[in-house]
Short mmCIF file of C-alpha atoms in Angstrom, two decimals:
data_model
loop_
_atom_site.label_atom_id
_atom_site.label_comp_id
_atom_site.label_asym_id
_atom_site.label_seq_id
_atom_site.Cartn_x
_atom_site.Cartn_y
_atom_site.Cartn_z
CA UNK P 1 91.57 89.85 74.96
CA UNK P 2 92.28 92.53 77.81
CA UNK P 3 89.25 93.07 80.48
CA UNK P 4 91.67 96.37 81.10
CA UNK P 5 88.06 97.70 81.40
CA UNK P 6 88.10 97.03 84.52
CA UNK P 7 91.93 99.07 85.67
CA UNK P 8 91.68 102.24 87.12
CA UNK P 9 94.36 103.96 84.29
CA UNK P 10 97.47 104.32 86.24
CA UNK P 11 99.63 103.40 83.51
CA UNK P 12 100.37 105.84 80.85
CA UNK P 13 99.47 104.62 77.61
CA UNK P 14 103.71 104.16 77.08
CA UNK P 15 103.39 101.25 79.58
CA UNK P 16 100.42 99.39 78.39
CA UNK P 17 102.82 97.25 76.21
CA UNK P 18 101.96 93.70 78.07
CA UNK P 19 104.61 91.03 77.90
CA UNK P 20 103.59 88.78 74.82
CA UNK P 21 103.00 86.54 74.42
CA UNK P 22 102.02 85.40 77.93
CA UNK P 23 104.96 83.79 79.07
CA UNK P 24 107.98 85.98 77.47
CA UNK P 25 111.20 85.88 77.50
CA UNK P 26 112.86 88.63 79.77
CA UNK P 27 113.96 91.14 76.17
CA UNK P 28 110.52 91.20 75.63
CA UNK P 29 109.63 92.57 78.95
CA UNK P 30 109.08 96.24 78.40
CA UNK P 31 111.09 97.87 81.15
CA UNK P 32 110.54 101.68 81.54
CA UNK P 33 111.33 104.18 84.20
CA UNK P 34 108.26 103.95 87.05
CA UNK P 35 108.41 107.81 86.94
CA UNK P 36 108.08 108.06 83.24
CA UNK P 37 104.73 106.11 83.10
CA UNK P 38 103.19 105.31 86.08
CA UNK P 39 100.74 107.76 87.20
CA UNK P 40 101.41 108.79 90.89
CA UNK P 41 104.93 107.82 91.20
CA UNK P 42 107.87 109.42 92.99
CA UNK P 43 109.55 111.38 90.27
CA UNK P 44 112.72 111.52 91.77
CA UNK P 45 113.09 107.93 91.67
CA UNK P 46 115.15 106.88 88.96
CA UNK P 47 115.79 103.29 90.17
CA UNK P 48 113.10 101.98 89.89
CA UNK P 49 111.43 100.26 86.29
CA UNK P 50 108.15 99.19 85.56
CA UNK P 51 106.37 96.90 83.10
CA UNK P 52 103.00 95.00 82.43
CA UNK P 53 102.88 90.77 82.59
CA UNK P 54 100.06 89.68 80.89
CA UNK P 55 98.35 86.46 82.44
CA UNK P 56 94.96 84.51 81.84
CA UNK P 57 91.99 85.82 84.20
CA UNK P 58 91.11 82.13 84.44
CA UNK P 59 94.06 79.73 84.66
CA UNK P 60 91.77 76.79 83.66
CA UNK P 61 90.56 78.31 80.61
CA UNK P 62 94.43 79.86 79.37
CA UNK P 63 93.25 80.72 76.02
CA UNK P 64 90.03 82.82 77.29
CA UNK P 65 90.81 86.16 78.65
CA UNK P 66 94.05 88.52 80.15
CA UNK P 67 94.47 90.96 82.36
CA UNK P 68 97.81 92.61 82.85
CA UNK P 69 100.03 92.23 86.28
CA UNK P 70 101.84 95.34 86.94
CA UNK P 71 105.75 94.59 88.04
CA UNK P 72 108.69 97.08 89.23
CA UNK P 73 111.92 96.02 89.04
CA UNK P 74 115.79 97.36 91.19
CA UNK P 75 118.35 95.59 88.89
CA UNK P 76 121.09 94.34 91.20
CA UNK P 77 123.77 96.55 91.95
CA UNK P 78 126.48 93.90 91.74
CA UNK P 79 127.08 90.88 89.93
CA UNK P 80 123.60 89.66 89.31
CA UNK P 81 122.84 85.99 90.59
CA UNK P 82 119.00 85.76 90.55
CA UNK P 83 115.74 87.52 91.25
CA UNK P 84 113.70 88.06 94.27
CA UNK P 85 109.98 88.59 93.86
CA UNK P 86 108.69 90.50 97.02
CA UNK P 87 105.36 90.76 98.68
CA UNK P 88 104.30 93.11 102.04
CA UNK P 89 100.86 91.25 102.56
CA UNK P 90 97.51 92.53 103.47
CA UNK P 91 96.17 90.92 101.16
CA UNK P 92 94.96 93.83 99.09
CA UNK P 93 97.91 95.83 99.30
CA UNK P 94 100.39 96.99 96.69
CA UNK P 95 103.30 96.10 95.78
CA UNK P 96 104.62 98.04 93.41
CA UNK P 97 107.43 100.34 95.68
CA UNK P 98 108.61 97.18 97.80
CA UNK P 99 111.94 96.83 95.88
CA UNK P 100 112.66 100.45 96.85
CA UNK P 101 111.77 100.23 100.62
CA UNK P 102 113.94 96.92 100.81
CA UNK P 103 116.64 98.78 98.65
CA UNK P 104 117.12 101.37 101.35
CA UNK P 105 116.54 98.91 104.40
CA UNK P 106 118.70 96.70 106.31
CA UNK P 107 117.95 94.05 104.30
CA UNK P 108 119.10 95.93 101.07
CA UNK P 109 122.08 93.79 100.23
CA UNK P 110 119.58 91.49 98.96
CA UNK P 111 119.39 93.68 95.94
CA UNK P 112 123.58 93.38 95.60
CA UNK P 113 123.50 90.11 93.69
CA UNK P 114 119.45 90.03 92.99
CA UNK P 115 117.33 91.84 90.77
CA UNK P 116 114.38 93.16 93.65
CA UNK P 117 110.91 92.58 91.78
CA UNK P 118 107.87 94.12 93.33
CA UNK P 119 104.23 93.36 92.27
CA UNK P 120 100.69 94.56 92.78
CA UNK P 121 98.81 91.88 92.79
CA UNK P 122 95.37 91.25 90.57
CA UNK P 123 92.90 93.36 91.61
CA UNK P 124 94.83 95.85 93.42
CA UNK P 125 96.50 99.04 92.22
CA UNK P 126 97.65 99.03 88.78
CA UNK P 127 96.93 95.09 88.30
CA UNK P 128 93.51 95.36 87.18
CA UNK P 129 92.10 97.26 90.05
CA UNK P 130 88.45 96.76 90.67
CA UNK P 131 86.35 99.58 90.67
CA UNK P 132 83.83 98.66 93.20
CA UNK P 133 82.66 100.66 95.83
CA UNK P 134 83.24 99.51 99.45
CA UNK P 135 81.37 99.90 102.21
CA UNK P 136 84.30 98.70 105.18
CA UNK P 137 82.49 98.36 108.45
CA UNK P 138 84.82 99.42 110.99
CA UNK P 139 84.37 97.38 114.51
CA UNK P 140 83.24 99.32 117.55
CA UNK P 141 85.65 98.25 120.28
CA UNK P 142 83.13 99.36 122.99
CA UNK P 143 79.65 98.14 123.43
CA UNK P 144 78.17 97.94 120.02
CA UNK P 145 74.78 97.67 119.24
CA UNK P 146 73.64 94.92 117.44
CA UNK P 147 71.10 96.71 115.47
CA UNK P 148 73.39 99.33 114.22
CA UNK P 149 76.03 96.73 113.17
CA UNK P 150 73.81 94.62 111.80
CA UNK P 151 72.93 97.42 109.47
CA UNK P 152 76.59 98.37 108.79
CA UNK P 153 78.05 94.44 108.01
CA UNK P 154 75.05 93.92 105.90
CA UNK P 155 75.21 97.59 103.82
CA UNK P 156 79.04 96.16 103.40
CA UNK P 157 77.60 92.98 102.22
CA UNK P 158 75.35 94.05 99.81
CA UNK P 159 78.00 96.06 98.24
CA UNK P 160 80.15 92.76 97.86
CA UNK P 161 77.44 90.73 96.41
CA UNK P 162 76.86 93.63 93.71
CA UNK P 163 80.38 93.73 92.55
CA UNK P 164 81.13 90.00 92.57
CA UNK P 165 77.54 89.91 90.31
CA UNK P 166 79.54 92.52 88.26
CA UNK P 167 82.59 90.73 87.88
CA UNK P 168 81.69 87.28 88.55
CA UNK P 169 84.53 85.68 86.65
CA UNK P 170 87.01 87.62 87.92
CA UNK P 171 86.24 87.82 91.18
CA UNK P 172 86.05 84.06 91.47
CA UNK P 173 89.72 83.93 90.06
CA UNK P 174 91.04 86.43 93.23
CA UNK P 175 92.63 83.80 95.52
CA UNK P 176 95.97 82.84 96.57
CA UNK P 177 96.77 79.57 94.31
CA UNK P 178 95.08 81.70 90.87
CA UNK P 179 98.11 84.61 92.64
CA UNK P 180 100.39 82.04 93.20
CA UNK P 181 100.18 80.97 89.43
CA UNK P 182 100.42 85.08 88.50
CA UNK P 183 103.76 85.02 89.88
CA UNK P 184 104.89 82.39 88.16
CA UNK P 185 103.69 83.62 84.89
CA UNK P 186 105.95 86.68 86.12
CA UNK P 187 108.99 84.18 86.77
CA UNK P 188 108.55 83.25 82.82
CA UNK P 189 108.94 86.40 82.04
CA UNK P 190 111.81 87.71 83.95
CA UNK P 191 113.67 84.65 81.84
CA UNK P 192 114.63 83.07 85.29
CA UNK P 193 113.92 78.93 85.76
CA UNK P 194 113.88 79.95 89.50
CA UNK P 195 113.11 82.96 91.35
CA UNK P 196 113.67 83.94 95.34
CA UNK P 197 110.85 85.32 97.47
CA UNK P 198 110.59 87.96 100.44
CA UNK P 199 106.85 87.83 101.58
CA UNK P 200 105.58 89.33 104.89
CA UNK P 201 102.06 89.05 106.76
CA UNK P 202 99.92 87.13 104.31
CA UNK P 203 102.45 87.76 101.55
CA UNK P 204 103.74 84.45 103.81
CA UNK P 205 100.78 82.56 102.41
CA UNK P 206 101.13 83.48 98.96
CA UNK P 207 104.74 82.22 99.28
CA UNK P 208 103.80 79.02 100.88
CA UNK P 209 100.79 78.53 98.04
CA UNK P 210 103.92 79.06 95.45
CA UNK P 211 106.26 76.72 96.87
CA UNK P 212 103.48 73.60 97.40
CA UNK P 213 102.55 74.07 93.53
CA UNK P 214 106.09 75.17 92.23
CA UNK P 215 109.29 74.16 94.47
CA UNK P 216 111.09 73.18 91.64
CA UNK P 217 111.18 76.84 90.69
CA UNK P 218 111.90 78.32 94.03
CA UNK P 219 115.52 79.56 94.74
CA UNK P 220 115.01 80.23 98.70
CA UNK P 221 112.09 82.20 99.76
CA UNK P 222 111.76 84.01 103.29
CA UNK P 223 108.67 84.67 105.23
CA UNK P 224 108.73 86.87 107.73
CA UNK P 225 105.65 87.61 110.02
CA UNK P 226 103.95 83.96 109.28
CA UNK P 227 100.43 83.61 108.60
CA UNK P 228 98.70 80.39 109.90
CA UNK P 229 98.61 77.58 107.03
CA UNK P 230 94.72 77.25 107.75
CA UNK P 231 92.77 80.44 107.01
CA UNK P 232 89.76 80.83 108.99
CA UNK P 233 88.38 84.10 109.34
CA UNK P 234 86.76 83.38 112.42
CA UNK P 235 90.26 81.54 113.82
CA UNK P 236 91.89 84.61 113.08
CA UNK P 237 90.14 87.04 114.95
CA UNK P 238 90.49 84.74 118.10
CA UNK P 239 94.01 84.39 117.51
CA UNK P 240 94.66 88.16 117.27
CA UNK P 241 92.27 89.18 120.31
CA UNK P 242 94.08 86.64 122.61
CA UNK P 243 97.52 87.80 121.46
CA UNK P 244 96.15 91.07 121.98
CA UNK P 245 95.13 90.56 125.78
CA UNK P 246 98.14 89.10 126.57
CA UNK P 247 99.53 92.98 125.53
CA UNK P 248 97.48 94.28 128.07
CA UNK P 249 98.80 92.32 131.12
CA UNK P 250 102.59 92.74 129.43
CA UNK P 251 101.55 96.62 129.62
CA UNK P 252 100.45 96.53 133.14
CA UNK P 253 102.86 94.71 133.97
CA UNK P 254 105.53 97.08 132.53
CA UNK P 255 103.95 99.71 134.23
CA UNK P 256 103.30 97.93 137.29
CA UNK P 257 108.09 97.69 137.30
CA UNK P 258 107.34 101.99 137.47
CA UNK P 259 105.54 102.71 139.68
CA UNK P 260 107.51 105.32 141.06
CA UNK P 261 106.89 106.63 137.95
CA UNK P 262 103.48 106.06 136.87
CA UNK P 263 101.94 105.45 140.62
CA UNK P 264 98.95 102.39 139.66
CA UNK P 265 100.29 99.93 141.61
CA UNK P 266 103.28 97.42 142.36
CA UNK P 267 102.20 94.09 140.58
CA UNK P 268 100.53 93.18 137.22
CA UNK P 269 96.97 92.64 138.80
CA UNK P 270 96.47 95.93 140.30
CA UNK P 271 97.68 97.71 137.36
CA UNK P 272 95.18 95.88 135.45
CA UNK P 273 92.60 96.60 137.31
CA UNK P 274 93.48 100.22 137.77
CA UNK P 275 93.57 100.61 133.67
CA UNK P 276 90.04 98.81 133.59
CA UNK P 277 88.40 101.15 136.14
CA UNK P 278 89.86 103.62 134.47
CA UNK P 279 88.27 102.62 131.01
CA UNK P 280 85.09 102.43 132.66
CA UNK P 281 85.14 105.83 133.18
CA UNK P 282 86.36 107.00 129.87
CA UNK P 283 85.42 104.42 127.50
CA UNK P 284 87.00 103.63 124.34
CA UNK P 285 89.36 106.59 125.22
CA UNK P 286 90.86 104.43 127.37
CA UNK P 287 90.33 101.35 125.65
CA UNK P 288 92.40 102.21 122.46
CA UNK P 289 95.34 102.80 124.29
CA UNK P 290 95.30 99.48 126.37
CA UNK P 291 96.72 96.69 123.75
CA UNK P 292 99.41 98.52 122.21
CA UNK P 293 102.91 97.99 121.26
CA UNK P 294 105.65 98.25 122.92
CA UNK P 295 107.17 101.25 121.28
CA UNK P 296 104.45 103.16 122.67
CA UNK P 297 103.77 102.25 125.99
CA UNK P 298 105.62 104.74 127.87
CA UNK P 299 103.39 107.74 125.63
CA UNK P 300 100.74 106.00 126.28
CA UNK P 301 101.44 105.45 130.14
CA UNK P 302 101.96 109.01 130.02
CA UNK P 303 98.39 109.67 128.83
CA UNK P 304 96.66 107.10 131.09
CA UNK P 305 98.67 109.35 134.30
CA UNK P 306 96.60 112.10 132.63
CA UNK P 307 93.56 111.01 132.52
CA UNK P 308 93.78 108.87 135.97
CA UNK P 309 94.70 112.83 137.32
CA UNK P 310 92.64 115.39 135.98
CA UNK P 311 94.13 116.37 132.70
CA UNK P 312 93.89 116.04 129.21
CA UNK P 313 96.14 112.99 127.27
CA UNK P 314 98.63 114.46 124.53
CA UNK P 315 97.51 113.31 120.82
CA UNK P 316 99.03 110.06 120.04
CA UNK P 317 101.80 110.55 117.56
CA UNK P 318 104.10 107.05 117.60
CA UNK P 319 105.15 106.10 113.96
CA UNK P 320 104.16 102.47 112.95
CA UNK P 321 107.48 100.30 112.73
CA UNK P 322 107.54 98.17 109.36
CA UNK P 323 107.45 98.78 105.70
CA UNK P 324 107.44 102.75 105.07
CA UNK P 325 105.93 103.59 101.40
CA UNK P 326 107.94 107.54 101.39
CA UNK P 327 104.46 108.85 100.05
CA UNK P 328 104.67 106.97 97.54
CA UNK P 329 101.24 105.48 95.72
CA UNK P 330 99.98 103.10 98.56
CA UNK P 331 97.21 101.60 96.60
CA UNK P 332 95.01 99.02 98.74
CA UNK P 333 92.14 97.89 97.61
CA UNK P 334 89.20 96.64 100.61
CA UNK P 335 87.58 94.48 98.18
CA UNK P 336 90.35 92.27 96.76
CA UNK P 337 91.35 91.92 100.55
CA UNK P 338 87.80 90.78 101.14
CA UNK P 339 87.37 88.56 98.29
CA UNK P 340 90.40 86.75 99.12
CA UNK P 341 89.80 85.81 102.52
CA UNK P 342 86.12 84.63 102.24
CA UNK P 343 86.64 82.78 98.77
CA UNK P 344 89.20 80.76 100.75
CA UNK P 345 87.78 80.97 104.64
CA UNK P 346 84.98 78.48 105.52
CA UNK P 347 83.71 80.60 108.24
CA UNK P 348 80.41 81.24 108.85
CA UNK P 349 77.85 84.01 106.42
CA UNK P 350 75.40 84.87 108.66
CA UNK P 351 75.61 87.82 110.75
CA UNK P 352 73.80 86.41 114.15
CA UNK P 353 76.73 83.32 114.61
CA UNK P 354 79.24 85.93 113.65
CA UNK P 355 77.89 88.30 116.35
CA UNK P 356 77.41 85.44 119.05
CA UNK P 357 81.08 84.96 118.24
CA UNK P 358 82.32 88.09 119.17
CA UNK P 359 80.40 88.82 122.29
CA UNK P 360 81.45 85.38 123.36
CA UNK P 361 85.17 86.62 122.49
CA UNK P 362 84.52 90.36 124.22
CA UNK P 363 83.82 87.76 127.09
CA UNK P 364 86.37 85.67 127.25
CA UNK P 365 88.79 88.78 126.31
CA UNK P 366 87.52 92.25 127.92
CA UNK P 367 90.37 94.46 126.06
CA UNK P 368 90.87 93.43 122.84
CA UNK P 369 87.61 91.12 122.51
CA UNK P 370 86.30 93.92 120.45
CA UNK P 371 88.48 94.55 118.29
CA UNK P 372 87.94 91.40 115.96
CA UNK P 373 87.48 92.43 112.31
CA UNK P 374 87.94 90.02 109.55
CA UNK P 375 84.68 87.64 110.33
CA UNK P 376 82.35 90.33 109.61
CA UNK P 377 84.01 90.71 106.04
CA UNK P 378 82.11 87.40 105.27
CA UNK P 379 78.73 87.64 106.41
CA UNK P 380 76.93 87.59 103.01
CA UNK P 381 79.54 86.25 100.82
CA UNK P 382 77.83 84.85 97.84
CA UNK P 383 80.86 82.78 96.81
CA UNK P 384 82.15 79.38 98.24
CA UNK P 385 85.07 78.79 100.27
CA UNK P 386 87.99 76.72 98.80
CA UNK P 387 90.56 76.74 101.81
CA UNK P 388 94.20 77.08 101.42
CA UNK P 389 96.25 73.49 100.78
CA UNK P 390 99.99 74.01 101.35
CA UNK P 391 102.59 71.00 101.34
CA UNK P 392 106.20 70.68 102.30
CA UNK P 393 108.86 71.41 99.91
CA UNK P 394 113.07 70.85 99.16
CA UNK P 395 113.58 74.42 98.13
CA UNK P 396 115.53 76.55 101.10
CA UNK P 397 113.13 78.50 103.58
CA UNK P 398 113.94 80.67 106.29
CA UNK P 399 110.52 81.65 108.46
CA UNK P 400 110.49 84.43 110.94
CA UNK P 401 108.26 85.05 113.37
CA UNK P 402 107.88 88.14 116.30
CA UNK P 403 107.82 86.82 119.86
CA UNK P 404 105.05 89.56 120.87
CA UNK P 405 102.85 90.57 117.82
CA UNK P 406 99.39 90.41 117.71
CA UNK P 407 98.63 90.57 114.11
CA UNK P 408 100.61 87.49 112.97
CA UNK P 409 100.57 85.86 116.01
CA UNK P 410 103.91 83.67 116.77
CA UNK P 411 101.98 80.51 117.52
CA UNK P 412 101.15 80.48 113.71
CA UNK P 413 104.74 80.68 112.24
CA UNK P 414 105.00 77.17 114.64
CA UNK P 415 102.16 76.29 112.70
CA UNK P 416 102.97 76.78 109.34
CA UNK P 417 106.60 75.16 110.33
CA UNK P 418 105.16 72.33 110.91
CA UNK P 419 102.95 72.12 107.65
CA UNK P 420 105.66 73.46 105.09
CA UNK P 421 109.34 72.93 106.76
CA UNK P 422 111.94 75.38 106.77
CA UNK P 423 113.85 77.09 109.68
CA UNK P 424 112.14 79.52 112.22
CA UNK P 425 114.53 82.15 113.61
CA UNK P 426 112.67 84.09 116.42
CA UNK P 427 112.70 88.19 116.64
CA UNK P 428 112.11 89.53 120.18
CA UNK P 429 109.47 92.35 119.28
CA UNK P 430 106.18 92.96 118.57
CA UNK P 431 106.75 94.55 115.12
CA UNK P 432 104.46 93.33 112.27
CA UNK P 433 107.10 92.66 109.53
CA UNK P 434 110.26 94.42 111.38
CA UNK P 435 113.15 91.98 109.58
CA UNK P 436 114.01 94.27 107.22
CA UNK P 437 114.19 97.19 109.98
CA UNK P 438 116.23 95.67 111.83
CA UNK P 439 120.13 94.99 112.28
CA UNK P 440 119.63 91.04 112.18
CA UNK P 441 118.39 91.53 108.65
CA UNK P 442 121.90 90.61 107.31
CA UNK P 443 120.62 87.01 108.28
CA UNK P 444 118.26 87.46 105.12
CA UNK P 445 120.94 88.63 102.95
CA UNK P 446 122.97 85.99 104.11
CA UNK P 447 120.05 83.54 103.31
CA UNK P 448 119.85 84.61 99.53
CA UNK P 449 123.56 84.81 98.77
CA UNK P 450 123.96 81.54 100.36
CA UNK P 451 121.02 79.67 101.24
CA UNK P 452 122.13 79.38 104.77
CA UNK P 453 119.09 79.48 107.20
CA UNK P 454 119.31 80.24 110.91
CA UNK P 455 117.39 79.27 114.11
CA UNK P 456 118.95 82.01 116.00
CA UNK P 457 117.10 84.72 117.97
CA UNK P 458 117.45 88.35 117.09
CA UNK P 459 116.61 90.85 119.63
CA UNK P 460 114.74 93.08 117.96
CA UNK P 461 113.36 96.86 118.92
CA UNK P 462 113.92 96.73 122.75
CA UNK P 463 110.51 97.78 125.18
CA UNK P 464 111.44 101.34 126.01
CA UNK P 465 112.06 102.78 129.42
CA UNK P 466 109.63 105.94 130.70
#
C-alpha cells in the first residue's frame, strides 16, 4: 500500500515505478533521466537520473504501509569505488539537485570514483510531500508586541495541530532516526553494503543519527557546518543570537580599523555605540544590517555612511555563499521542518515561557536578541518530544566547522566531536556550508578516495576590504 495520496505529483507517471520490493537490488532500481520525468526539472540536464525507493511509513510496523523516497543519482565519472548519499540540511529542504551542485563545485572530484546520490527526504518535495497549509510566523526583530505575536505563533499552531490530526501516522514517523532508517533502505537499494555521506547544517544530524544506528554500513561520511548533538529548540536560538552579537562587535570593530573611511570612530566601542544610536533612529532599517556576514560588511558600511549622513542606503544585493540550486526546483517544505524539530526538541509549548525567553534574550543580546526563530515553531505542538541519541562510531569522519557562523555555531561542531568522534578541521569564515565552495575542498575528496581526515585549518572567504 502507497499513501502517494498524500505527494504533490511531481513525478510523471513514467517514474512512479518504486523499487520492489522494498529493499532491491540496484537492476531493479528504475533509473530515468530527471528531465524526462520529473516535473520542474532543468531540461538541459542530462546528468542527472532519478528513481523512487519505496520504504515503510512506520519502521515498526514494516509490513503496514509505503511511501516512496525520491533519489537522483551522478554516476561516477571514473572508475567507480562507492556511493555518496548527500544531504544540504534545513531540515525540510530538498535534496534532489545536490549531486549536481557538488558535481560542478570544488568538491566535485568526489563524484570521480563515487556515484553522487541526492535525496528529498519524506515529507518534502517529491518524497511524499505534505500538503498542509502553513502559517510561518516570521519574528519581528524590533519591538514586537506580544498581543500581535501571540496571535501569529498561535494561528501557526493551530495550523500544525490540524495537519498532524490529518496525518497523524505519518507525521509521527517525520524524525531523524525514522530518516536515518530511509536512507538506509536507499543503501539496499543502490546494491552497496556501505555507502559515504556529505551532509551539511542539520543534514550533520541526520548523518550522525545514521552512523550511531548503522556504522557498520558507513564508508566515511563528512559533516560540514555541525549541528549540536542535543536539539533544543530553545538552546538553539540562544546559541545563534549570541553568535550573532558577537558579529556585531566583529563589524564595528572592522569598521572601527576604517575610519578614515567610514568616519564612526577609532575603537570597537564607539563604533558600537554609533551603529546603536543610529538604529534608534531608524529602526529595524538599521537593525537588519547590523549582524551580517562578512562578505557584506563593506556594502553594508556603505549604507550605514548613508543613513548616518543624510541619504538614502543602496538596495542590498550580496549573493548568499553556499549551495546554489541554478533555478532548479528548490522544494522546502515549513511543515516537515517543523515537525522534525519539535517531535525531537523538549522545549517548552506554551507561548508565555517562550516569549519570557526571548525578551530575556533581546536583553541579554540587543542586536540579534530578536531574531530567534525556531522556539516559536513549538508552541502548540500536540506531539511529544523524543530527543536525538547519537553514539560514537569506527567508521572514518571528517567534521568541519566555520570559525565565524552564526547559524551552526562552531562551539557545536566541538560538541558533537566530543559525542560522536571523528576529526574537526576548522574553516576561517562565516559561510553556512562553504566546503564545497571553497579551494580546501580537495581535503573532502581526499577524504573519500582515501579515508584520510585532517585537523588542518583552511582559510576560507577572506573579510573584504572597503
Amino acid at each position: 500500500m502507497s499513501i502517494t495520496r498524500f505527494a504533490v505529483p511531481l513525478l510523471a507517471a513514467a517514474a512512479l515505478v518504486p523499487a520492489v520490493p522494498a529493499v532491491a537490488a540496484a537492476e531493479g532500481v528504475s533509473w530515468q533521466l530527471c528531465s524526462a520525468v520529473a516535473n520542474g526539472w532543468d531540461a538541459g540536464d542530462q546528468r542527472s537520473q532519478c528513481a523512487l525507493v519505496r520504504v515503510p511509513l512506520d519502521y515498526a510496523d514494516p509490513g503496514g504501509p509505503k511511501i516512496d523516497i525520491a533519489v537522483s543519482r551522478i554516476k561516477a565519472t571514473g572508475a567507480k569505488t562507492g556511493a555518496v548519499l548527500l544531504n544540504p540540511g534545513g531540515p525540510g529542504q530538498s535534496g534532489m539537485t545536490m549531486p549536481r551542485s557538488i558535481a560542478d563545485s570544488h568538491a566535485g572530484g568526489i563524484g570521480v570514483h563515487h556515484d553522487l546520490i541526492g535525496f528529498d527526504p519524506r515529507g518534502v518535495g517529491y518524497s511524499a510531500d505534505l500538503p498542509c497549509a502553513v502559517d510561518f510566523p516570521e519574528p519581528d526583530p524590533g519591538v514586537p508586541d506580544k498581543e500581535k505575536t501571540r496571535e501569529a505563533v498561535e494561528r501557526a499552531a493551530a495550523a500544525n495541530r490540524q495537519c498532524v490530526a490529518a496525518h497523524p501516522d505519518f507525521v509521527r514517523n517525520l524524525t531523524t532516526p525514522t530518516i536515518a532508517r530511509d536512507l538506509d533502505r536507499i543503501r539496499q537499494a543502490l546494491g552497496e553494503d556501505k555507502i559515504g555521506y556529505y551532509g551539511v547544517s542539520w543534514g550533520t544530524a541526520l548523518g550522525a543519527q545514521y552512523r550511531s544506528l548503522f556504522d557498520d554500513h558507513v564508508d566515511k561520511m563528512l559533516l560540514d557546518s555541525v549541528m549540536s548533538p542535543d536539539l533544543n529548540v530553545t538552546e538553539m536560538d540562544d546559541d545563534q543570537a549570541t553568535a550573532g552579537e558577537n558579529t556585531f562587535h566583529e563589524f564595528a570593530a572592522w569598521i572601527a580599523r576604517y575610519d578614515d573611511v567610514y568616519h564612526f570612530g577609532t575603537t570597537e566601542p564607539v563604533v558600537a555605540k554609533a551603529l546603536l544610536d543610529l538604529r534608534a533612529k531608524f529602526g529595524a532599517t538599521v537593525n537588519g544590517m547590523l549582524a551580517n556576514p562578512r562578505r557584506e560588511w563593506a556594502g553594508l558600511a556603505e549604507q550605514l555612511v548613508a543613513l548616518r549622513d543624510g541619504g538614502t542606503p543602496a538596495p542590498k544585493t550580496a549573493k548568499t555563499q553556499g549551495f546554489g540550486w541554478d533555478g532548479e526546483p528548490q522544494a522546502f517544505n515549513h511543515f516537515q521542518q517543523t515537525a522534525l524539530l519539535c517531535n525531537e526538541s523538549p522545549s517548552p509549548r506554551d507561548f508565555d515561557t517562550v516569549w519570557q525567553h526571548r525578551l530575556d534574550r533581546m536583553k541579554r543580546l540587543p542586536v540579534a536578541g530578536g531574531y530567534g526563530l525556531y522556539e516559536q515553531l513549538c508552541v502548540g505542538w500536540p506531539l511529544d518530544a523524543r530527543p536525538w541519541s547519537f553514539t560514537n562510531g569506527q567508521s572514518p569522519l571528517q567534521l568541519v566547522g566555520h570559525a565565524y557562523e552564526p547559524v551552526t555555531p562552531i562551539g557545536w561542531a566541538i560538541s558533537m566531536q566530543q559525542k560522536v568522534g571523528g576529526t574537526l578541521m576548522t574553516v576561517e569564515d562565516d559561510a553556512h556550508g562553504s566546503l564545497s565552495s571553497l579551494p580546501c575542498a580537495d581535503a573532502a575528496v581526499t577524504f573519500f578516495d582515501t579515508g584520510r581526515t585532517t585537523s588542518k585549518s583552511c582559510p576560507g572567504a577572506p573579510t573584504p576590504k572597503p
